[in-house]
Amino acid sequence: MRWLLVLLGCFIAQAAQAQGFASHDLTGFVDRVRIAIDTKASVQATPLTLTVTCAPCRGSPVADIELGRLNDGTEKRVRSGATTFAKLESLCIQQNPDCRLSALPVSPAIGWITVYGLGNGGGSTAVILRDGDLLMIQAKADSPGHAEDSVRALVQNLAPRIVGP
């Protein structure tokens, strides 16, 4: 009987280590989003999506934040180095020649941010992965720089609380 309890305890410990993000509900982050973007921002949230718009803000950003899952092996390939950030950037450049990609410091998760031209403005996307959980933050603004500023501000204010320790 004791062995069964020990074995069960080991399985529970392993399951606890592979839970992904600390939070799976974006509705509690509305105030943090306003802090990151501007108190004048309009924010709509559901557990898995959050949209923020702010026409009077610098760059007039529109941002979408989504929680989901990505189990296609991307996280494992990036963590192992089989897929490098340079390779990810080259794939992004194939879609948009203006695309630039860099790593995001979101440990224990992994993540990257892309910045690209988009029509008369620009866009930026952050991808953050941990144990198959996915946090994606996308912004469009009047320039690539303003889109990137919005995404970085959102990552800084949200990622530590969503990813967890």
C-alpha positions as protocol buffer text, in pm:
chain_id: "A"
residue {
  index: 1
  type: MET
  ca { x: 0 y: 0 z: 0 }
}
residue {
  index: 2
  type: ARG
  ca { x: 283 y: 241 z: 83 }
}
residue {
  index: 3
  type: TRP
  ca { x: 444 y: 175 z: -254 }
}
residue {
  index: 4
  type: LEU
  ca { x: 120 y: 265 z: -424 }
}
residue {
  index: 5
  type: LEU
  ca { x: 107 y: 593 z: -233 }
}
residue {
  index: 6
  type: VAL
  ca { x: 471 y: 668 z: -319 }
}
residue {
  index: 7
  type: LEU
  ca { x: 410 y: 589 z: -685 }
}
residue {
  index: 8
  type: LEU
  ca { x: 94 y: 804 z: -688 }
}
residue {
  index: 9
  type: GLY
  ca { x: 288 y: 1086 z: -524 }
}
residue {
  index: 10
  type: CYS
  ca { x: 552 y: 1069 z: -797 }
}
residue {
  index: 11
  type: PHE
  ca { x: 288 y: 1093 z: -1069 }
}
residue {
  index: 12
  type: ILE
  ca { x: 122 y: 1388 z: -898 }
}
residue {
  index: 13
  type: ALA
  ca { x: 459 y: 1565 z: -865 }
}
residue {
  index: 14
  type: GLN
  ca { x: 533 y: 1513 z: -1235 }
}
residue {
  index: 15
  type: ALA
  ca { x: 188 y: 1639 z: -1332 }
}
residue {
  index: 16
  type: ALA
  ca { x: 235 y: 1951 z: -1119 }
}
residue {
  index: 17
  type: GLN
  ca { x: 560 y: 2030 z: -1299 }
}
residue {
  index: 18
  type: ALA
  ca { x: 394 y: 2015 z: -1642 }
}
residue {
  index: 19
  type: GLN
  ca { x: 95 y: 2239 z: -1581 }
}
residue {
  index: 20
  type: GLY
  ca { x: 201 y: 2515 z: -1815 }
}
residue {
  index: 21
  type: PHE
  ca { x: 93 y: 2867 z: -1730 }
}
residue {
  index: 22
  type: ALA
  ca { x: -4 y: 2980 z: -1381 }
}
residue {
  index: 23
  type: SER
  ca { x: -316 y: 3153 z: -1515 }
}
residue {
  index: 24
  type: HIS
  ca { x: -562 y: 3041 z: -1782 }
}
residue {
  index: 25
  type: ASP
  ca { x: -813 y: 3327 z: -1751 }
}
residue {
  index: 26
  type: LEU
  ca { x: -753 y: 3673 z: -1897 }
}
residue {
  index: 27
  type: THR
  ca { x: -1056 y: 3841 z: -1737 }
}
residue {
  index: 28
  type: GLY
  ca { x: -854 y: 3937 z: -1430 }
}
residue {
  index: 29
  type: PHE
  ca { x: -598 y: 4130 z: -1636 }
}
residue {
  index: 30
  type: VAL
  ca { x: -811 y: 4422 z: -1761 }
}
residue {
  index: 31
  type: ASP
  ca { x: -657 y: 4672 z: -1516 }
}
residue {
  index: 32
  type: ARG
  ca { x: -303 y: 4556 z: -1594 }
}
residue {
  index: 33
  type: VAL
  ca { x: -371 y: 4603 z: -1966 }
}
residue {
  index: 34
  type: ARG
  ca { x: -488 y: 4960 z: -1903 }
}
residue {
  index: 35
  type: ILE
  ca { x: -172 y: 5021 z: -1700 }
}
residue {
  index: 36
  type: ALA
  ca { x: 41 y: 4885 z: -1986 }
}
residue {
  index: 37
  type: ILE
  ca { x: -133 y: 5077 z: -2268 }
}
residue {
  index: 38
  type: ASP
  ca { x: -320 y: 5375 z: -2121 }
}
residue {
  index: 39
  type: THR
  ca { x: -604 y: 5440 z: -1878 }
}
residue {
  index: 40
  type: LYS
  ca { x: -809 y: 5567 z: -2176 }
}
residue {
  index: 41
  type: ALA
  ca { x: -792 y: 5225 z: -2344 }
}
residue {
  index: 42
  type: SER
  ca { x: -1107 y: 5027 z: -2412 }
}
residue {
  index: 43
  type: VAL
  ca { x: -1068 y: 4664 z: -2302 }
}
residue {
  index: 44
  type: GLN
  ca { x: -1293 y: 4363 z: -2360 }
}
residue {
  index: 45
  type: ALA
  ca { x: -1204 y: 4030 z: -2203 }
}
residue {
  index: 46
  type: THR
  ca { x: -1316 y: 3670 z: -2200 }
}
residue {
  index: 47
  type: PRO
  ca { x: -1125 y: 3390 z: -2027 }
}
residue {
  index: 48
  type: LEU
  ca { x: -920 y: 3312 z: -2342 }
}
residue {
  index: 49
  type: THR
  ca { x: -916 y: 3643 z: -2532 }
}
residue {
  index: 50
  type: LEU
  ca { x: -864 y: 4006 z: -2452 }
}
residue {
  index: 51
  type: THR
  ca { x: -888 y: 4297 z: -2696 }
}
residue {
  index: 52
  type: VAL
  ca { x: -765 y: 4648 z: -2629 }
}
residue {
  index: 53
  type: THR
  ca { x: -812 y: 4955 z: -2847 }
}
residue {
  index: 54
  type: CYS
  ca { x: -693 y: 5305 z: -2783 }
}
residue {
  index: 55
  type: ALA
  ca { x: -744 y: 5557 z: -3063 }
}
residue {
  index: 56
  type: PRO
  ca { x: -628 y: 5855 z: -2852 }
}
residue {
  index: 57
  type: CYS
  ca { x: -311 y: 5674 z: -2738 }
}
residue {
  index: 58
  type: ARG
  ca { x: 33 y: 5716 z: -2892 }
}
residue {
  index: 59
  type: GLY
  ca { x: 32 y: 5507 z: -3211 }
}
residue {
  index: 60
  type: SER
  ca { x: -343 y: 5428 z: -3185 }
}
residue {
  index: 61
  type: PRO
  ca { x: -277 y: 5062 z: -3098 }
}
residue {
  index: 62
  type: VAL
  ca { x: -522 y: 4777 z: -3131 }
}
residue {
  index: 63
  type: ALA
  ca { x: -405 y: 4463 z: -2954 }
}
residue {
  index: 64
  type: ASP
  ca { x: -535 y: 4109 z: -2917 }
}
residue {
  index: 65
  type: ILE
  ca { x: -420 y: 3875 z: -2643 }
}
residue {
  index: 66
  type: GLU
  ca { x: -502 y: 3505 z: -2667 }
}
residue {
  index: 67
  type: LEU
  ca { x: -445 y: 3202 z: -2450 }
}
residue {
  index: 68
  type: GLY
  ca { x: -439 y: 2861 z: -2612 }
}
residue {
  index: 69
  type: ARG
  ca { x: -238 y: 2546 z: -2669 }
}
residue {
  index: 70
  type: LEU
  ca { x: 36 y: 2461 z: -2917 }
}
residue {
  index: 71
  type: ASN
  ca { x: 137 y: 2096 z: -2914 }
}
residue {
  index: 72
  type: ASP
  ca { x: 297 y: 2068 z: -3259 }
}
residue {
  index: 73
  type: GLY
  ca { x: 651 y: 2031 z: -3123 }
}
residue {
  index: 74
  type: THR
  ca { x: 756 y: 2394 z: -3178 }
}
residue {
  index: 75
  type: GLU
  ca { x: 837 y: 2451 z: -2811 }
}
residue {
  index: 76
  type: LYS
  ca { x: 1051 y: 2137 z: -2791 }
}
residue {
  index: 77
  type: ARG
  ca { x: 1238 y: 2223 z: -3113 }
}
residue {
  index: 78
  type: VAL
  ca { x: 1310 y: 2580 z: -2998 }
}
residue {
  index: 79
  type: ARG
  ca { x: 1415 y: 2474 z: -2648 }
}
residue {
  index: 80
  type: SER
  ca { x: 1650 y: 2209 z: -2788 }
}
residue {
  index: 81
  type: GLY
  ca { x: 1799 y: 2443 z: -3048 }
}
residue {
  index: 82
  type: ALA
  ca { x: 1675 y: 2230 z: -3338 }
}
residue {
  index: 83
  type: THR
  ca { x: 1481 y: 2539 z: -3448 }
}
residue {
  index: 84
  type: THR
  ca { x: 1679 y: 2856 z: -3386 }
}
residue {
  index: 85
  type: PHE
  ca { x: 1549 y: 3210 z: -3360 }
}
residue {
  index: 86
  type: ALA
  ca { x: 1738 y: 3280 z: -3683 }
}
residue {
  index: 87
  type: LYS
  ca { x: 1538 y: 3005 z: -3854 }
}
residue {
  index: 88
  type: LEU
  ca { x: 1213 y: 3143 z: -3713 }
}
residue {
  index: 89
  type: GLU
  ca { x: 1310 y: 3488 z: -3838 }
}
residue {
  index: 90
  type: SER
  ca { x: 1385 y: 3354 z: -4187 }
}
residue {
  index: 91
  type: LEU
  ca { x: 1037 y: 3195 z: -4193 }
}
residue {
  index: 92
  type: CYS
  ca { x: 887 y: 3527 z: -4088 }
}
residue {
  index: 93
  type: ILE
  ca { x: 1083 y: 3715 z: -4357 }
}
residue {
  index: 94
  type: GLN
  ca { x: 939 y: 3476 z: -4617 }
}
residue {
  index: 95
  type: GLN
  ca { x: 594 y: 3603 z: -4516 }
}
residue {
  index: 96
  type: ASN
  ca { x: 696 y: 3969 z: -4482 }
}
residue {
  index: 97
  type: PRO
  ca { x: 1040 y: 4099 z: -4591 }
}
residue {
  index: 98
  type: ASP
  ca { x: 1026 y: 4367 z: -4317 }
}
residue {
  index: 99
  type: CYS
  ca { x: 993 y: 4109 z: -4039 }
}
residue {
  index: 100
  type: ARG
  ca { x: 1246 y: 4108 z: -3756 }
}
residue {
  index: 101
  type: LEU
  ca { x: 1247 y: 3858 z: -3470 }
}
residue {
  index: 102
  type: SER
  ca { x: 1416 y: 3856 z: -3131 }
}
residue {
  index: 103
  type: ALA
  ca { x: 1400 y: 3646 z: -2816 }
}
residue {
  index: 104
  type: LEU
  ca { x: 1187 y: 3750 z: -2519 }
}
residue {
  index: 105
  type: PRO
  ca { x: 1309 y: 3701 z: -2160 }
}
residue {
  index: 106
  type: VAL
  ca { x: 1006 y: 3509 z: -2023 }
}
residue {
  index: 107
  type: SER
  ca { x: 1170 y: 3221 z: -1834 }
}
residue {
  index: 108
  type: PRO
  ca { x: 1066 y: 2953 z: -1744 }
}
residue {
  index: 109
  type: ALA
  ca { x: 867 y: 2987 z: -2066 }
}
residue {
  index: 110
  type: ILE
  ca { x: 1026 y: 3056 z: -2404 }
}
residue {
  index: 111
  type: GLY
  ca { x: 921 y: 3335 z: -2630 }
}
residue {
  index: 112
  type: TRP
  ca { x: 997 y: 3564 z: -2917 }
}
residue {
  index: 113
  type: ILE
  ca { x: 867 y: 3885 z: -3065 }
}
residue {
  index: 114
  type: THR
  ca { x: 831 y: 3980 z: -3429 }
}
residue {
  index: 115
  type: VAL
  ca { x: 800 y: 4332 z: -3568 }
}
residue {
  index: 116
  type: TYR
  ca { x: 692 y: 4403 z: -3925 }
}
residue {
  index: 117
  type: GLY
  ca { x: 548 y: 4659 z: -4162 }
}
residue {
  index: 118
  type: LEU
  ca { x: 177 y: 4633 z: -4224 }
}
residue {
  index: 119
  type: GLY
  ca { x: 14 y: 4854 z: -4486 }
}
residue {
  index: 120
  type: ASN
  ca { x: 57 y: 5216 z: -4377 }
}
residue {
  index: 121
  type: GLY
  ca { x: 144 y: 5108 z: -4023 }
}
residue {
  index: 122
  type: GLY
  ca { x: 302 y: 4819 z: -3850 }
}
residue {
  index: 123
  type: GLY
  ca { x: 245 y: 4511 z: -3646 }
}
residue {
  index: 124
  type: SER
  ca { x: 413 y: 4312 z: -3375 }
}
residue {
  index: 125
  type: THR
  ca { x: 349 y: 3966 z: -3232 }
}
residue {
  index: 126
  type: ALA
  ca { x: 481 y: 3800 z: -2917 }
}
residue {
  index: 127
  type: VAL
  ca { x: 465 y: 3421 z: -2885 }
}
residue {
  index: 128
  type: ILE
  ca { x: 519 y: 3268 z: -2542 }
}
residue {
  index: 129
  type: LEU
  ca { x: 517 y: 2890 z: -2480 }
}
residue {
  index: 130
  type: ARG
  ca { x: 534 y: 2680 z: -2166 }
}
residue {
  index: 131
  type: ASP
  ca { x: 452 y: 2310 z: -2148 }
}
residue {
  index: 132
  type: GLY
  ca { x: 222 y: 2342 z: -2449 }
}
residue {
  index: 133
  type: ASP
  ca { x: 40 y: 2651 z: -2322 }
}
residue {
  index: 134
  type: LEU
  ca { x: 46 y: 2944 z: -2564 }
}
residue {
  index: 135
  type: LEU
  ca { x: 17 y: 3316 z: -2495 }
}
residue {
  index: 136
  type: MET
  ca { x: 3 y: 3527 z: -2811 }
}
residue {
  index: 137
  type: ILE
  ca { x: -3 y: 3906 z: -2804 }
}
residue {
  index: 138
  type: GLN
  ca { x: -53 y: 4087 z: -3135 }
}
residue {
  index: 139
  type: ALA
  ca { x: -74 y: 4461 z: -3195 }
}
residue {
  index: 140
  type: LYS
  ca { x: -129 y: 4686 z: -3492 }
}
residue {
  index: 141
  type: ALA
  ca { x: -46 y: 5056 z: -3477 }
}
residue {
  index: 142
  type: ASP
  ca { x: 48 y: 5350 z: -3695 }
}
residue {
  index: 143
  type: SER
  ca { x: 409 y: 5225 z: -3717 }
}
residue {
  index: 144
  type: PRO
  ca { x: 605 y: 4905 z: -3647 }
}
residue {
  index: 145
  type: GLY
  ca { x: 776 y: 5079 z: -3355 }
}
residue {
  index: 146
  type: HIS
  ca { x: 449 y: 5175 z: -3187 }
}
residue {
  index: 147
  type: ALA
  ca { x: 312 y: 4824 z: -3237 }
}
residue {
  index: 148
  type: GLU
  ca { x: 627 y: 4680 z: -3082 }
}
residue {
  index: 149
  type: ASP
  ca { x: 606 y: 4925 z: -2789 }
}
residue {
  index: 150
  type: SER
  ca { x: 250 y: 4807 z: -2719 }
}
residue {
  index: 151
  type: VAL
  ca { x: 340 y: 4438 z: -2735 }
}
residue {
  index: 152
  type: ARG
  ca { x: 647 y: 4481 z: -2514 }
}
residue {
  index: 153
  type: ALA
  ca { x: 446 y: 4678 z: -2256 }
}
residue {
  index: 154
  type: LEU
  ca { x: 180 y: 4406 z: -2252 }
}
residue {
  index: 155
  type: VAL
  ca { x: 441 y: 4129 z: -2223 }
}
residue {
  index: 156
  type: GLN
  ca { x: 612 y: 4311 z: -1935 }
}
residue {
  index: 157
  type: ASN
  ca { x: 285 y: 4364 z: -1746 }
}
residue {
  index: 158
  type: LEU
  ca { x: 112 y: 4032 z: -1818 }
}
residue {
  index: 159
  type: ALA
  ca { x: 362 y: 3757 z: -1893 }
}
residue {
  index: 160
  type: PRO
  ca { x: 511 y: 3716 z: -1542 }
}
residue {
  index: 161
  type: ARG
  ca { x: 165 y: 3671 z: -1391 }
}
residue {
  index: 162
  type: ILE
  ca { x: 34 y: 3444 z: -1667 }
}
residue {
  index: 163
  type: VAL
  ca { x: 349 y: 3232 z: -1708 }
}
residue {
  index: 164
  type: GLY
  ca { x: 418 y: 3203 z: -1335 }
}
residue {
  index: 165
  type: PRO
  ca { x: 740 y: 3098 z: -1162 }
}
